[in-house]
XYZ file of C-alpha atoms in Angstrom:
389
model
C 0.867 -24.092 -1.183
C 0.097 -26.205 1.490
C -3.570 -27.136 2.107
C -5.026 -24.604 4.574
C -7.075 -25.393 7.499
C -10.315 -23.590 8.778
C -9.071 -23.374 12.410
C -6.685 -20.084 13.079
C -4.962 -21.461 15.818
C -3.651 -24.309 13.562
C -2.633 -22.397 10.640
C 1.052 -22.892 9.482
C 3.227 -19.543 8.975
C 6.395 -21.022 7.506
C 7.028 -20.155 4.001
C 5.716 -22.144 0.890
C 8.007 -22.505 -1.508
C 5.899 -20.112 -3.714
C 6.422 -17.509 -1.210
C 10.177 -17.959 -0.846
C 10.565 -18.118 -4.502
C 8.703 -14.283 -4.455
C 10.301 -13.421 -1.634
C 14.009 -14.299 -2.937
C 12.839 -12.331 -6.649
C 11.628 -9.396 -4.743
C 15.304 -9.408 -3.228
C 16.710 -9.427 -5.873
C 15.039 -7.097 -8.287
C 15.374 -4.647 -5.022
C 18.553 -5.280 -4.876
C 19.677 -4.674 -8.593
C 16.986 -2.213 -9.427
C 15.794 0.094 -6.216
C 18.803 -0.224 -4.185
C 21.420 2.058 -5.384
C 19.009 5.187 -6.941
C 16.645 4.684 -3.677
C 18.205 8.088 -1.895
C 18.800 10.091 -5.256
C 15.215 9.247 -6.051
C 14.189 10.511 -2.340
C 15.898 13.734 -2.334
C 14.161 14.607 -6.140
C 10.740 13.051 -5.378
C 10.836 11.145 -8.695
C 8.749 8.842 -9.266
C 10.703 6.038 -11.385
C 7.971 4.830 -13.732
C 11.121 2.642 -15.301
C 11.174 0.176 -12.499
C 7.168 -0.479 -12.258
C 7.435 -1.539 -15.709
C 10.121 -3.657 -15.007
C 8.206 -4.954 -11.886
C 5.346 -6.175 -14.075
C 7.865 -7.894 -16.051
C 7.963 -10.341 -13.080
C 4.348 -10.139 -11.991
C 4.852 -7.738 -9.540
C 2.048 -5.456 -10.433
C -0.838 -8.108 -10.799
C 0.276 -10.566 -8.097
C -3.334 -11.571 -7.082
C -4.609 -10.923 -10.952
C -5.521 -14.308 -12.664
C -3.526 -15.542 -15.434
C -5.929 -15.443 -17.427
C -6.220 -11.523 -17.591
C -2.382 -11.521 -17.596
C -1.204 -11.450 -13.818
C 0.790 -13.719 -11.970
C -2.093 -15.716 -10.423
C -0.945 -15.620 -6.768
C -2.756 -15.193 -3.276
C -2.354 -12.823 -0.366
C 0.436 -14.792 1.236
C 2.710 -14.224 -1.904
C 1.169 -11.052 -1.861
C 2.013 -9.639 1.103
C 5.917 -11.390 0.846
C 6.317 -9.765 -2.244
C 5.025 -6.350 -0.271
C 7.642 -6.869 2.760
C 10.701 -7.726 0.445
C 10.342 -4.738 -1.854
C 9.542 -2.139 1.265
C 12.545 -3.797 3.661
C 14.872 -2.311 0.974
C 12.545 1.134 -0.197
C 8.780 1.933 1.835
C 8.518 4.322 -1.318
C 8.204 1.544 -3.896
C 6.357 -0.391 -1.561
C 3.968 2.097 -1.223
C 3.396 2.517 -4.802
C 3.100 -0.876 -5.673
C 0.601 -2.152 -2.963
C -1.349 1.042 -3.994
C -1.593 -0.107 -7.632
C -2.513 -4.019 -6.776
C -4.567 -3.545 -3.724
C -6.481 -0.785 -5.012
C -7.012 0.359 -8.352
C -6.320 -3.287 -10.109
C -8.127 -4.735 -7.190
C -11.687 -2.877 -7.527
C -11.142 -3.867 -11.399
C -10.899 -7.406 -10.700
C -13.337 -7.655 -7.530
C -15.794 -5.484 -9.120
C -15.295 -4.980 -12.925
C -17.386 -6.778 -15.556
C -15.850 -8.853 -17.702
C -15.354 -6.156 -20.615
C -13.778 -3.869 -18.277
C -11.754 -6.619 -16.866
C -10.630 -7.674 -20.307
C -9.594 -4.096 -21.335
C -7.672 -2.807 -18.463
C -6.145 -5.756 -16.198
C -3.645 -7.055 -18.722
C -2.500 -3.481 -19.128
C -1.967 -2.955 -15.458
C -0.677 -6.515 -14.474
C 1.411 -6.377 -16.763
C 2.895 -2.717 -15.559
C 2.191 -1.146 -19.223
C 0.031 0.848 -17.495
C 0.118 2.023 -13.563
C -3.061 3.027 -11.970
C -4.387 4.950 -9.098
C -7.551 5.196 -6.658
C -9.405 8.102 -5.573
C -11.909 8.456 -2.950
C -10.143 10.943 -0.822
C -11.130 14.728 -0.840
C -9.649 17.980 0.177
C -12.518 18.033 3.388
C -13.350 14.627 3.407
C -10.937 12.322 4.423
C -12.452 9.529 7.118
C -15.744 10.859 6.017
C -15.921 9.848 2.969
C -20.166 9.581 3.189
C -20.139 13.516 2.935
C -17.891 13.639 -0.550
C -18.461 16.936 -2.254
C -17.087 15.118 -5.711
C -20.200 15.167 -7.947
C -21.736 12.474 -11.105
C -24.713 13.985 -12.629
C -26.211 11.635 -15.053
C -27.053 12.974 -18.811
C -28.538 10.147 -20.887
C -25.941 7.595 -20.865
C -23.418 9.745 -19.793
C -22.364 11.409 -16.427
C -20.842 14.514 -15.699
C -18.116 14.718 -13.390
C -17.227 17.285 -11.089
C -15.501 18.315 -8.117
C -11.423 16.919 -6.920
C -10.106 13.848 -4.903
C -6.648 14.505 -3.123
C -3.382 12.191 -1.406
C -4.189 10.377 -4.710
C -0.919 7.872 -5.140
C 0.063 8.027 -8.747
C -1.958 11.146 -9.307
C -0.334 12.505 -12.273
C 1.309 9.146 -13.529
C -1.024 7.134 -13.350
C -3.075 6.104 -17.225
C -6.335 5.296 -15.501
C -8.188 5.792 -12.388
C -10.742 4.330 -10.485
C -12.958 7.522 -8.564
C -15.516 6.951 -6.047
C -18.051 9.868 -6.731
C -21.301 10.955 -5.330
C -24.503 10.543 -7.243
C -27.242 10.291 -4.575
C -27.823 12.435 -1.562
C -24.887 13.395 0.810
C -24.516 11.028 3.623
C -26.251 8.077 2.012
C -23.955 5.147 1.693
C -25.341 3.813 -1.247
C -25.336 7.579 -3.038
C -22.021 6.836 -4.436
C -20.460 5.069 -7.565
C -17.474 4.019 -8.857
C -16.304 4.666 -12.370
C -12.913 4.491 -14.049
C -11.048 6.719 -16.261
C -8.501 6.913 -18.435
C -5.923 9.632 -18.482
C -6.462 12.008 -21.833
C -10.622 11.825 -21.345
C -11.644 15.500 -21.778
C -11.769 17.127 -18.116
C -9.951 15.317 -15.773
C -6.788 16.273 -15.385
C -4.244 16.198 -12.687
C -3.045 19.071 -9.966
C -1.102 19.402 -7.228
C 1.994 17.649 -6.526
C 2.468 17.092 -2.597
C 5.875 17.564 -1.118
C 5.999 15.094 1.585
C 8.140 14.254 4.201
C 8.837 10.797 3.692
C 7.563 7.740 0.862
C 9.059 10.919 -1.359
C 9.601 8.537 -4.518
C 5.646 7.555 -4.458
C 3.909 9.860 -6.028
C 1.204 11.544 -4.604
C -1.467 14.032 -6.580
C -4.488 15.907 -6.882
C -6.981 14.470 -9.271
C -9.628 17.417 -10.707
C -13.060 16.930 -12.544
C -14.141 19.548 -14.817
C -17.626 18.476 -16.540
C -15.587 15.550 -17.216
C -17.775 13.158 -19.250
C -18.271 9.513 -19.263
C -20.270 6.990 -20.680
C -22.247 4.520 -18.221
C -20.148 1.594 -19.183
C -17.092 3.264 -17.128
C -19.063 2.985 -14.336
C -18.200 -0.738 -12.208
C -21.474 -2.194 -10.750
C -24.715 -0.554 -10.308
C -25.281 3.439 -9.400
C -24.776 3.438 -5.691
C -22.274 1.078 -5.494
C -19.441 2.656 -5.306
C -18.950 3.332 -1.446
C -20.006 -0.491 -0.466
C -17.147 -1.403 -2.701
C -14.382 0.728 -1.160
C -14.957 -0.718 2.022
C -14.380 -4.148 0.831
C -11.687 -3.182 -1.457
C -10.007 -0.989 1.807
C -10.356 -4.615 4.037
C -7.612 -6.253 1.832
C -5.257 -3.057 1.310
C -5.240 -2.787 4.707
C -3.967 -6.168 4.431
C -0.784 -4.453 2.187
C -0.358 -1.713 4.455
C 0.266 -3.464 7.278
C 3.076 -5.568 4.706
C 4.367 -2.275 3.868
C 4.529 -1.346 7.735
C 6.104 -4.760 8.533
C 9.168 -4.454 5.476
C 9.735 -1.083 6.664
C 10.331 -1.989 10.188
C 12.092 -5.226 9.356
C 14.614 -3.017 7.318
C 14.978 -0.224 9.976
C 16.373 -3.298 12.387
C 18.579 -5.100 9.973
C 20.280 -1.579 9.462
C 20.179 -1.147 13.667
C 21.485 -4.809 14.055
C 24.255 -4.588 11.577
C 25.184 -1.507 13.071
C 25.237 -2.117 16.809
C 27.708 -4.987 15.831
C 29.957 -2.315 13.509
C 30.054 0.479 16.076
C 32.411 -0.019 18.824
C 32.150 2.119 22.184
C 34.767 1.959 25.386
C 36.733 -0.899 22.948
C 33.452 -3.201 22.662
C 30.508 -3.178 19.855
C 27.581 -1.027 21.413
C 25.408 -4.332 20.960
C 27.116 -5.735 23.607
C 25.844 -3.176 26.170
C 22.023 -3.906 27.773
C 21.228 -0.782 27.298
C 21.263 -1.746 23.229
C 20.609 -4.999 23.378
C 16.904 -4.815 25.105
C 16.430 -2.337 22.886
C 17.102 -4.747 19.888
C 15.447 -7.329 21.595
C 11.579 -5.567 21.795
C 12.204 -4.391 18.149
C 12.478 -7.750 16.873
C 9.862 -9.644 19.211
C 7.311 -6.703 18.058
C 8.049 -7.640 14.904
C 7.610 -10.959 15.203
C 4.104 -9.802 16.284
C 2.775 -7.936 13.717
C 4.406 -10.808 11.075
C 2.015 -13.365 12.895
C -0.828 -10.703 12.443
C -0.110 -9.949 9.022
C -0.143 -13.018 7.739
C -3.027 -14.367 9.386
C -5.172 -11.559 7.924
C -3.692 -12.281 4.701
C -4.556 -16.731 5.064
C -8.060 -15.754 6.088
C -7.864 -13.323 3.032
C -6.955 -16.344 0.808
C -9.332 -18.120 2.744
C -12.136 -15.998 1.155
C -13.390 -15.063 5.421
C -14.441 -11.652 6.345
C -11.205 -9.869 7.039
C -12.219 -6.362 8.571
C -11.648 -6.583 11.867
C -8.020 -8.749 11.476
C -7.066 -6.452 8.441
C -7.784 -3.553 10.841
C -5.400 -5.117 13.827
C -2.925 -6.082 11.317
C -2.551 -2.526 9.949
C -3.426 -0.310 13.212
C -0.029 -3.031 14.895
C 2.365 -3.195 12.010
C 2.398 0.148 11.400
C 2.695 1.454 15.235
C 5.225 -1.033 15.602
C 7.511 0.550 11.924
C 7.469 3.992 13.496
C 8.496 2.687 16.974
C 11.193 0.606 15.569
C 12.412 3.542 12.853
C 12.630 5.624 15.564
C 14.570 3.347 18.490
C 16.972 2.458 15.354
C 17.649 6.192 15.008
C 18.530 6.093 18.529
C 20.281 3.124 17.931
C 22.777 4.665 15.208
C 22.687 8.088 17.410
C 24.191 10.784 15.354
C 24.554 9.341 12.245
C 20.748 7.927 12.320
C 20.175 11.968 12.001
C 21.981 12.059 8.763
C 21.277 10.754 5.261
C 24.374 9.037 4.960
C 22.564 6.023 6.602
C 19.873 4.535 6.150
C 17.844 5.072 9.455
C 16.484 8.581 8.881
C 14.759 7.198 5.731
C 13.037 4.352 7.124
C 11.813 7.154 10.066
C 10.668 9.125 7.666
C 8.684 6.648 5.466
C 6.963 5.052 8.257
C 4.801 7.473 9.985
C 2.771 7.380 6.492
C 1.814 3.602 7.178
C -0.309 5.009 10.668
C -2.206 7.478 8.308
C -2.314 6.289 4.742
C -5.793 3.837 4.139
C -7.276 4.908 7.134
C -5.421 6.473 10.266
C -4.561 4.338 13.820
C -8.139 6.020 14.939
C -10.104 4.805 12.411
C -8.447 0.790 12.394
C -9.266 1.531 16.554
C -13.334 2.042 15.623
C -13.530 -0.523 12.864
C -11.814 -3.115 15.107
C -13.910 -1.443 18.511
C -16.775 -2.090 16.254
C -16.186 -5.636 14.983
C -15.838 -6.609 18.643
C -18.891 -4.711 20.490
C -21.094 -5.939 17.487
């Protein structure tokens, strides 16, 4: 890549050629792989486990993991490309697979020693294994500090009790990283993150949820029952655990607001092609101003949340604080994929209603991006925050 200056205003957003080489392999795995089962996989809610493996084949599921621990050694800007590609064609897969860098291998490799990095990162870079992240409860969503999920320490082991919910890969998933309480409720350093592998004695998956849209990424219950595990699962020191969320939450905002921006770029390419394609009083309907300002504030507000996406992914890269422009990128990408999902239903009137095109999908999977990794309210106070400080 080119070398990066400190000053924002000067930073260059046109492509490396590392990211167009990602972004032209993400298009074409999508393409060959996702493409033609995306809908059948939508209407069943699978979760195609196949094409993650596959995905890791190319580096897809350790993008930012060193090569040394197997991944493709890559920064946020190929990162986030990658992220865009894969959710232009499917927000389900997108979902999935910016869940499985950003958080669970992430918090390995930010925050793992090097034993635990050793054991589990070439297994998840490489796609052999996928894994999820849980620090969301049934009544404890945005407020995470009052977690009712429980570690009770026994020697050298703890005991784990208690359930985390809107887990992504929550019954697929070989191995987990949980934030748990082991201090007092409320305290922010009273929790602690540990990881654990799918067969350990006690935990064990639940509920499936039936969503409305990103139907193809799974989503679970994880549930404790005097699960047990050794001290050396745990990643840091006790009381940890919640410090390192937030960190690990500033960069996956960072593939949210990706997610938000392929989703949006693929409800307009399916609006453009399609205002060309359908012809009204013996013209194409993109021809009338009525369709063609609408086309024309999709794509500028695109534009938009491209420049603030990758900015929060070169200061990312840059190794500066990212927590306020994570927070804008992710609270304006993803406004901006459910108001252009929804003006390219308009756009393809009755037929955007039906699944026989592709708008209703990209509707549908969108409205997750303003709620999944913290809500529009929440990016509002972190970024109201960062600003009054």
């Amino acid at each position: 890549m080119q070398a990066m200056t400190e000053t924002i205003a000067e930073m260059d957003f046109e492509q490396s050629e590392s990211q167009a080489m990602v972004a032209q392999m993400a298009r074409d795995f999508g393409d060959k792989y996702i493409r033609p089962h995306m809908m059948e996989w939508d209407e069943s809610q699978e979760f195609p486990v196949h094409v993650f493996r596959e995905m890791g084949k190319l580096g897809l599921m350790g993008v930012l993991v060193p090569v040394e621990f197997g991944g493709a050694g890559l920064g946020y800007m190929e990162y986030v490309t990658a992220i865009a590609e894969i959710s232009r064609i499917d927000g389900s897969i997108g979902l999935s697979m910016a869940a499985h860098n950003s958080l669970c291998t992430n918090h390995i490799l930010q925050f793992g020693n090097e034993e635990q990095k050793q054991k589990y990162l070439p297994k998840l870079a490489s796609g052999e294994w996928i894994g999820a992240w849980g620090l969301t409860e049934p009544n404890t969503g945005s407020d995470a500090g009052n977690m009712r999920t429980v570690a009770v320490k026994d020697g050298d082991y703890y005991i784990l009790n208690g359930s985390k919910n809107f887990i992504t890969h929550g019954k697929s998933g070989e191995v987990a990283v949980v934030i748990v309480r082991t201090g007092k409720v409320g305290d922010s350093h009273g929790m602690s993150a540990f990881i654990i592998e799918r067969g350990t004695k006690g935990f064990s998956a639940g509920k499936k949820e039936n969503k409305l849209g990103m139907r193809a990424s799974e989503t679970a219950e994880l549930i404790f029952s005097d699960c047990r595990l050794h001290k050396s699962q745990m990643m840091g020191d006790e009381g940890e655990g919640f410090v390192q969320s937030l960190k690990v939450l500033d960069g996956g905002r960072i593939s949210i607001a990706a997610l938000s921006l392929g989703i949006a770029q693929g409800a307009f390419d399916a609006a453009l092609q399609y205002s060309k394609e359908r012809h009204q009083f013996n013209k194409p309907i993109s021809s009338f101003q009525g369709i063609s300002f609408k086309l024309a504030d999709m794509a500028t507000k695109i534009e938009a949340a491209r420049l603030l996406v990758y900015r929060a992914a070169e200061l990312k890269n840059m190794g500066k604080s990212v927590n306020k422009e994570s927070a804008m990128a992710k609270l304006y990408a993803s406004e901006v994929a459910v108001e252009v999902a929804n003006e390219g239903v308009q756009i393809f009137g009755g037929y955007g209603y039906t699944k026989d095109f592709p708008a209703e999908k990209y509707y549908r999977d969108a409205k997750l991006c303003t709620i999944g990794e913290g809500t529009s309210e929440i990016q509002k106070l972190v970024i109201s925050r960062a600003i009054l400080m």
